[in-house]
XYZ file of C-alpha atoms in Angstrom:
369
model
C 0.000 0.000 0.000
C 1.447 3.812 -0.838
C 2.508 5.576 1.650
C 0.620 9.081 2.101
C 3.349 11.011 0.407
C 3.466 9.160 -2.105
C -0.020 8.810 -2.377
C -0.497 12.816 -2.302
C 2.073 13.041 -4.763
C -0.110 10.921 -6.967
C -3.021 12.647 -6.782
C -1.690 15.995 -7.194
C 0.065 14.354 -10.267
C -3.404 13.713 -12.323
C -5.296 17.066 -10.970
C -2.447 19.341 -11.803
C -0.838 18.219 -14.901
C -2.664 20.257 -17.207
C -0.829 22.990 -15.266
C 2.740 21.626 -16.235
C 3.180 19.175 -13.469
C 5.002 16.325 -14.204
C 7.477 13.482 -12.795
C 10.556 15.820 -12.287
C 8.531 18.115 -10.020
C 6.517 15.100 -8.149
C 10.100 13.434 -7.474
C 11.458 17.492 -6.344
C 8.347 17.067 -3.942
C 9.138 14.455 -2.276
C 10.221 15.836 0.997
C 7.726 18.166 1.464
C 4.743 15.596 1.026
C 6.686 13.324 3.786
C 5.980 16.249 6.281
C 2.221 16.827 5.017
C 2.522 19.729 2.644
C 0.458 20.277 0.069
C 2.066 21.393 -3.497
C 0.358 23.315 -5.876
C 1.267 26.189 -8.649
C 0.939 29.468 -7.853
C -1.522 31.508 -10.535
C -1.785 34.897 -8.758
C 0.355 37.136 -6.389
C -1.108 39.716 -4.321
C 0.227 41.929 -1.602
C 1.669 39.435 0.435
C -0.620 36.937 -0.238
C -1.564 34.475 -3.528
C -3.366 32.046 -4.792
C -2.100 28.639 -5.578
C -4.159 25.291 -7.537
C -3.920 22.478 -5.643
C -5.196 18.847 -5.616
C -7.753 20.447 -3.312
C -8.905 23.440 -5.274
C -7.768 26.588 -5.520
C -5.982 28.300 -1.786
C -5.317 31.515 -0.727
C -1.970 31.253 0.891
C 0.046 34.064 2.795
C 3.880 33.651 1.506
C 5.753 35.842 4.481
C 7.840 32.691 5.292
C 9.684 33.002 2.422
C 12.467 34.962 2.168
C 10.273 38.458 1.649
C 13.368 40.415 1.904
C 15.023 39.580 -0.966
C 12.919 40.903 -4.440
C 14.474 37.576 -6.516
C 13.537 34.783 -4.285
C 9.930 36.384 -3.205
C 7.249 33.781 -4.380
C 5.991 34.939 -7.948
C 3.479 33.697 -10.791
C 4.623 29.989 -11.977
C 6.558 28.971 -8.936
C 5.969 25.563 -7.672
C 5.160 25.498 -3.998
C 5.121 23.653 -0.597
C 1.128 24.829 0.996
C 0.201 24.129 4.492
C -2.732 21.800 4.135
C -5.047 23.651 6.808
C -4.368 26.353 9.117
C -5.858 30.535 9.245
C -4.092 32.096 7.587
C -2.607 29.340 5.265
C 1.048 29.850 4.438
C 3.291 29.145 1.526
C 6.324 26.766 3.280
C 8.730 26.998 0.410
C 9.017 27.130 -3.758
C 10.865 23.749 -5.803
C 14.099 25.100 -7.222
C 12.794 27.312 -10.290
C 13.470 26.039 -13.962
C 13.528 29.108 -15.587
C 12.819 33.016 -14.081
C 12.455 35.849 -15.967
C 13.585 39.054 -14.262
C 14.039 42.651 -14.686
C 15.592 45.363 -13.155
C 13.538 47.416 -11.094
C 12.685 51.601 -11.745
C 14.173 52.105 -8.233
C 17.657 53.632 -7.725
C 18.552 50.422 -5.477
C 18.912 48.238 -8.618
C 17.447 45.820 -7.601
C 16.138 42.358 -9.658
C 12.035 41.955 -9.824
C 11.001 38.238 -10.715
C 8.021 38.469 -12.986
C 7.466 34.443 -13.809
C 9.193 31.710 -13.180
C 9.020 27.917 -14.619
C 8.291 29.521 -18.165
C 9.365 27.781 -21.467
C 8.027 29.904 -24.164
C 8.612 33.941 -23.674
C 6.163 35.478 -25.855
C 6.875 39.360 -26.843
C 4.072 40.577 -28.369
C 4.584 43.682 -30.592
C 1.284 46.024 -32.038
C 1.491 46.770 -35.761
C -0.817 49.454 -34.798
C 2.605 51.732 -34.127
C 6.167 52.025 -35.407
C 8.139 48.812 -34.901
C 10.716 49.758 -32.242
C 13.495 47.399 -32.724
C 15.711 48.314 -30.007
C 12.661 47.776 -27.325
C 12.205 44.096 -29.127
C 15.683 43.759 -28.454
C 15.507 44.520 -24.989
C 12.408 42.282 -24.535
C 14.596 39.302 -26.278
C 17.674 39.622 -24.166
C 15.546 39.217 -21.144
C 14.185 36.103 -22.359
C 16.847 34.407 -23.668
C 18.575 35.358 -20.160
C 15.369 33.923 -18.286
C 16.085 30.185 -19.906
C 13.007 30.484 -22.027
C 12.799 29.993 -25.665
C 11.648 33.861 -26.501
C 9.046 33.930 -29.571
C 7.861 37.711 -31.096
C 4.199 37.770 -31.921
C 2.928 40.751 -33.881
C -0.410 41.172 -33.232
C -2.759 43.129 -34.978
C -1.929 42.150 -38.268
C -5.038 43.186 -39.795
C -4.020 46.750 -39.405
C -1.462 46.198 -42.469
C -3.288 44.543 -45.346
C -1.083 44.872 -47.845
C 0.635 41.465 -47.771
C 3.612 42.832 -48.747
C 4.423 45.066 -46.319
C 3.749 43.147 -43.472
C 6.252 40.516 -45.278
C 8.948 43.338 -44.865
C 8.112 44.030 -41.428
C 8.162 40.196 -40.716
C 10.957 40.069 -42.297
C 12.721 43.618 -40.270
C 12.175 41.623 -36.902
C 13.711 38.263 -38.122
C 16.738 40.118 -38.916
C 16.337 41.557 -35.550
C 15.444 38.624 -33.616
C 18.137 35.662 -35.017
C 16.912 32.305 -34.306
C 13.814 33.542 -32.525
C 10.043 32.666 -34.587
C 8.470 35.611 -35.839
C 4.879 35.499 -36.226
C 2.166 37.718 -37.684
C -1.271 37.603 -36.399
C -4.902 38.867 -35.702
C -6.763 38.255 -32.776
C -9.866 39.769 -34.150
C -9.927 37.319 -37.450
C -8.007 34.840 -36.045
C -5.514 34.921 -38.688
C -2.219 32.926 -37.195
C -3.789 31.540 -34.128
C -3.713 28.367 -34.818
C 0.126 28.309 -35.226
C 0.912 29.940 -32.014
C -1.132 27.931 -29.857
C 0.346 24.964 -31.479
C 3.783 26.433 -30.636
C 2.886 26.997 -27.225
C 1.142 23.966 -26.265
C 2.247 21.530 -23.493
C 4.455 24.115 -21.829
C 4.349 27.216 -19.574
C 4.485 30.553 -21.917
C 4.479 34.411 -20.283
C 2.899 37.332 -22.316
C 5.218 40.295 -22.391
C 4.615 43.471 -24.038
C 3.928 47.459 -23.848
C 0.210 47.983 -23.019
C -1.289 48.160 -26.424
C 0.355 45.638 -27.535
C -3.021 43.599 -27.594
C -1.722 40.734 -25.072
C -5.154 40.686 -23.644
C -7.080 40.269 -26.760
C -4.026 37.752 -27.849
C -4.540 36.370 -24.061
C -8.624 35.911 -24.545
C -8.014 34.289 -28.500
C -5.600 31.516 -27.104
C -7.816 30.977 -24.172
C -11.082 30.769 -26.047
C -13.045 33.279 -23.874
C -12.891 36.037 -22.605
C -11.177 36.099 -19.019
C -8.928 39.277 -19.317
C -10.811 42.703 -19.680
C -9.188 44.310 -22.655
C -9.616 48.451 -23.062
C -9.395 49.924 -26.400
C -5.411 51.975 -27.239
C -5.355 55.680 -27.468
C -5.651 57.158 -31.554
C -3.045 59.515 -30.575
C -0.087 57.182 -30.479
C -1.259 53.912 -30.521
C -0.497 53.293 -26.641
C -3.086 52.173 -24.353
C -3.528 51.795 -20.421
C -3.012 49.135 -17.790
C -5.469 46.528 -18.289
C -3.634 43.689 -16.717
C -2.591 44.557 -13.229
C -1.499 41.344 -11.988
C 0.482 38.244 -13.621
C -2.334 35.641 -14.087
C -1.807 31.954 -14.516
C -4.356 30.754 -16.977
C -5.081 27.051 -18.784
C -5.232 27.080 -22.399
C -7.726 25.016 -24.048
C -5.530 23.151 -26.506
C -2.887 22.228 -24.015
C 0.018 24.309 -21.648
C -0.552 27.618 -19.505
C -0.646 31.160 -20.339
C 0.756 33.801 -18.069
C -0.527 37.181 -18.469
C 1.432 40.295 -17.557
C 0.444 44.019 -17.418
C 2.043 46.157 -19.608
C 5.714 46.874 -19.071
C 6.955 50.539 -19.520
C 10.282 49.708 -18.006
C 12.292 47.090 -19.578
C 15.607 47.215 -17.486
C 18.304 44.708 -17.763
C 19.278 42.718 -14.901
C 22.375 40.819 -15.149
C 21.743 39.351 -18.694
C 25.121 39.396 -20.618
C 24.530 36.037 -21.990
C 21.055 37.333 -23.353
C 22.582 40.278 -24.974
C 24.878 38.033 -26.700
C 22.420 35.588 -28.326
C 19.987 38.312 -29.221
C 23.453 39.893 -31.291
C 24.690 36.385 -32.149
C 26.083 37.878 -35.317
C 28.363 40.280 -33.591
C 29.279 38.014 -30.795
C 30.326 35.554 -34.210
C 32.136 38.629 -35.588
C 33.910 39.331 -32.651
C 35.605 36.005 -32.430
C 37.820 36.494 -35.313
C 38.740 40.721 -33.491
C 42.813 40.832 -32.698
C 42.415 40.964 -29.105
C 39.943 38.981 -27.323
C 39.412 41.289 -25.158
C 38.375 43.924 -27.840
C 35.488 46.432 -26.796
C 34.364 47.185 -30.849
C 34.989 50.505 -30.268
C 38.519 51.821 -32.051
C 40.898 48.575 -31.885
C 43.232 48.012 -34.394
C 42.242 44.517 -36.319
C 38.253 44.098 -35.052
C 36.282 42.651 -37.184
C 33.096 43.820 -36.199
C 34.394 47.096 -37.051
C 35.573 45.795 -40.420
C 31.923 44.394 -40.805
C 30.485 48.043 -40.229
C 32.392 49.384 -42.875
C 31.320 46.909 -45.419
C 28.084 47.493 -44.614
C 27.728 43.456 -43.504
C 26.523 45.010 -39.826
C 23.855 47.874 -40.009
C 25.108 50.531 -37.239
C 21.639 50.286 -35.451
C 22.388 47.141 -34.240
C 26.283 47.675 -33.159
C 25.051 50.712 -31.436
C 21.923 48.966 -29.864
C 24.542 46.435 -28.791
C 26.895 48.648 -27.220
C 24.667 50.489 -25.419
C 22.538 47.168 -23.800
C 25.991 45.690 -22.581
C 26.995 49.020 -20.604
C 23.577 48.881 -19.640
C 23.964 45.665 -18.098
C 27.563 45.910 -17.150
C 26.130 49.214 -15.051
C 23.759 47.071 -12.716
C 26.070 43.927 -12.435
C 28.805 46.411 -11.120
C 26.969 47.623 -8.646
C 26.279 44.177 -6.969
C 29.056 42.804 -7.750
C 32.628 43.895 -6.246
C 34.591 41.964 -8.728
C 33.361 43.790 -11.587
C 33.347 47.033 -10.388
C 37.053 46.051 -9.852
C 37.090 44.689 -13.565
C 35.738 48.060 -14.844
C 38.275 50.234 -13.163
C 41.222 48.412 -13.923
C 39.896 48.693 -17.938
C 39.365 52.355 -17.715
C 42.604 52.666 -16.020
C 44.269 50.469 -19.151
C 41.994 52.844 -22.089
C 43.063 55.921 -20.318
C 46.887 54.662 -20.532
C 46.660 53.748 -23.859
C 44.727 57.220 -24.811
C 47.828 59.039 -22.873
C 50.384 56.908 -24.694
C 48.851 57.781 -28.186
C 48.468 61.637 -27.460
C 52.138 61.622 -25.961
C 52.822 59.580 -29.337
C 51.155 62.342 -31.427
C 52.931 65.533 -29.109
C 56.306 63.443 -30.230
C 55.472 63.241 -34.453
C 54.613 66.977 -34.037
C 57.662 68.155 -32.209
């Protein structure tokens, strides 16, 4: 005969698989079913407080035993967590080690990381063909999720808005160039043009909706669900932004297999330690600067660096070197100032460009003299 953790294990096994549970997680759970707890997924965060599925139904759980202190290890949207089984108030006990987390630095002059989902496998950036592409803003989206772990996808929604075939072709084709080795897909909520695809895409995983409000994620968010749960408000003529209609992250089941996570609209898309991000959403450059003279070389006025060499051929557009640059000081900025080692790293290479820049002006004082 099972034992009771085992047995609870089991059960939450078949009630929450359709919200990504699976063996790896039961066996992670182990532990924390031997001392009674309960796990579940949480689906909302509120003040303090959220609301996690369980085998027994959705619970309203206070999470101030763990670690509220520190913003990156708060309980968020996604996590996979340890629930008392009775008790008023009910508390959150602990989260499994997270799979993935997608996180951004924060608007506030601490710089400090905020955890916006976590356990995600698809990162979906959805972009409104109602306004200018900005390229640099998918960018930033992109580097965050290929930092989070997730496989990042760009959806441009409102496709309907650009009839002509062929131009939405180029503009299709202006983020794939943009994006490298990330799917690019066109589509319409409201004729439910491309829908099909992306749900197929999605299915059998965890995927987070990211995006500047008007972007359309909760029209996108209603199609894939097949109702409609989130309230959707309609974007401003003037520019083609709209307000807040999401205020919380939402955990939702699709229909046709895998979760959606809503988020609200994201004005501030700060980097937060994502150098390795940055580097796959410029693969080309990071390729390019493999065959540079020095391999330390900073792309800026080195003798022999071949992305340089690809600028002047016109092989690398100078948007993107100069979207680049300015995302890794970006980063390097909030890494240095949590990490002592760096900051260390960063004088000792403005010491070693200010020694060099001496050396050549002492260089040019002696060809004049």
């Amino acid at each position: 005969m099972p034992s009771t953790s085992s047995s609870s294990v089991f059960t939450a096994h078949s009630v929450l698989t359709p919200h990504g549970w699976d063996e790896d997680w039961a066996d992670a759970f182990i532990p924390y079913a031997a001392e009674g707890l309960l796990p579940g997924r949480v689906i909302r965060v509120d003040r303090g407080q959220c609301d996690v599925v369980t085998a027994d139904g959705v619970l309203r759980a206070d999470t101030a035993f763990v670690t509220p202190h520190d913003p990156l290890r708060v309980v968020c949207t996604g996590d996979w967590v340890a629930v008392e089984p009775d008790g008023n108030p009910r508390y959150v006990r602990t989260y499994l080690p997270r799979r993935t987390a997608f996180v951004r630095s924060t608007s506030s002059k601490r710089s400090e990381g905020q955890i916006l989902a976590a356990n995600v496998d698809h990162a979906i950036v959805a972009v409104s063909l109602a306004a200018e592409l900005d390229l640099a803003r998918i960018e930033r989206f992109l580097a965050l999720a290929w930092e989070s772990g997730a496989q990042p996808l760009v959806v441009l929604t409102k496709a309907d808005l650009v009839p002509d075939p062929v131009t939405l072709g180029h503009l299709v084709q202006d983020v794939e160039t943009t994006a490298p080795g990330v799917p690019v897909l066109s589509v319409s909520a409201e004729q439910g043009e491309g829908l099909d695809v992306l749900a197929a895409v999605v299915a059998g995983g965890t995927a987070v909706l990211l995006g500047q409000s008007g972007a359309g994620k909760s029209t996108l968010a209603n199609a894939l669900l097949g109702e409609d749960v989130m309230d959707v408000q309609a974007i401003r003529d003037v520019d083609g932004k709209g307000r807040h209609t999401t205020t919380t992250r939402n955990l939702l089941v699709m229909p046709g297999g895998g979760v959606l996570i809503d988020t609200p609209g994201l004005r501030g898309v700060g980097l937060w330690d994502a150098s390795s991000g940055v580097g796959q959403v410029f693969a080309e450059i990071e390729e390019l600067g493999r065959d540079c003279r020095f391999h330390d070389c900073a792309h800026e006025s080195e003798p022999g660096c071949a992305v340089l060499a690809a600028l002047d051929t016109g092989e690398l557009p100078q948007r993107r070197l100069e979207s680049y640059r300015k995302l890794m000081r970006e980063n390097q900025r909030i890494v240095a100032k949590t990490d002592a080692r760096v900051r260390a790293e960063i004088r000792k290479e403005w010491k070693r460009r200010g020694a060099i820049g001496k050396a050549a002006m002492e260089a040019k004082r002696g060809r004049v003299r």
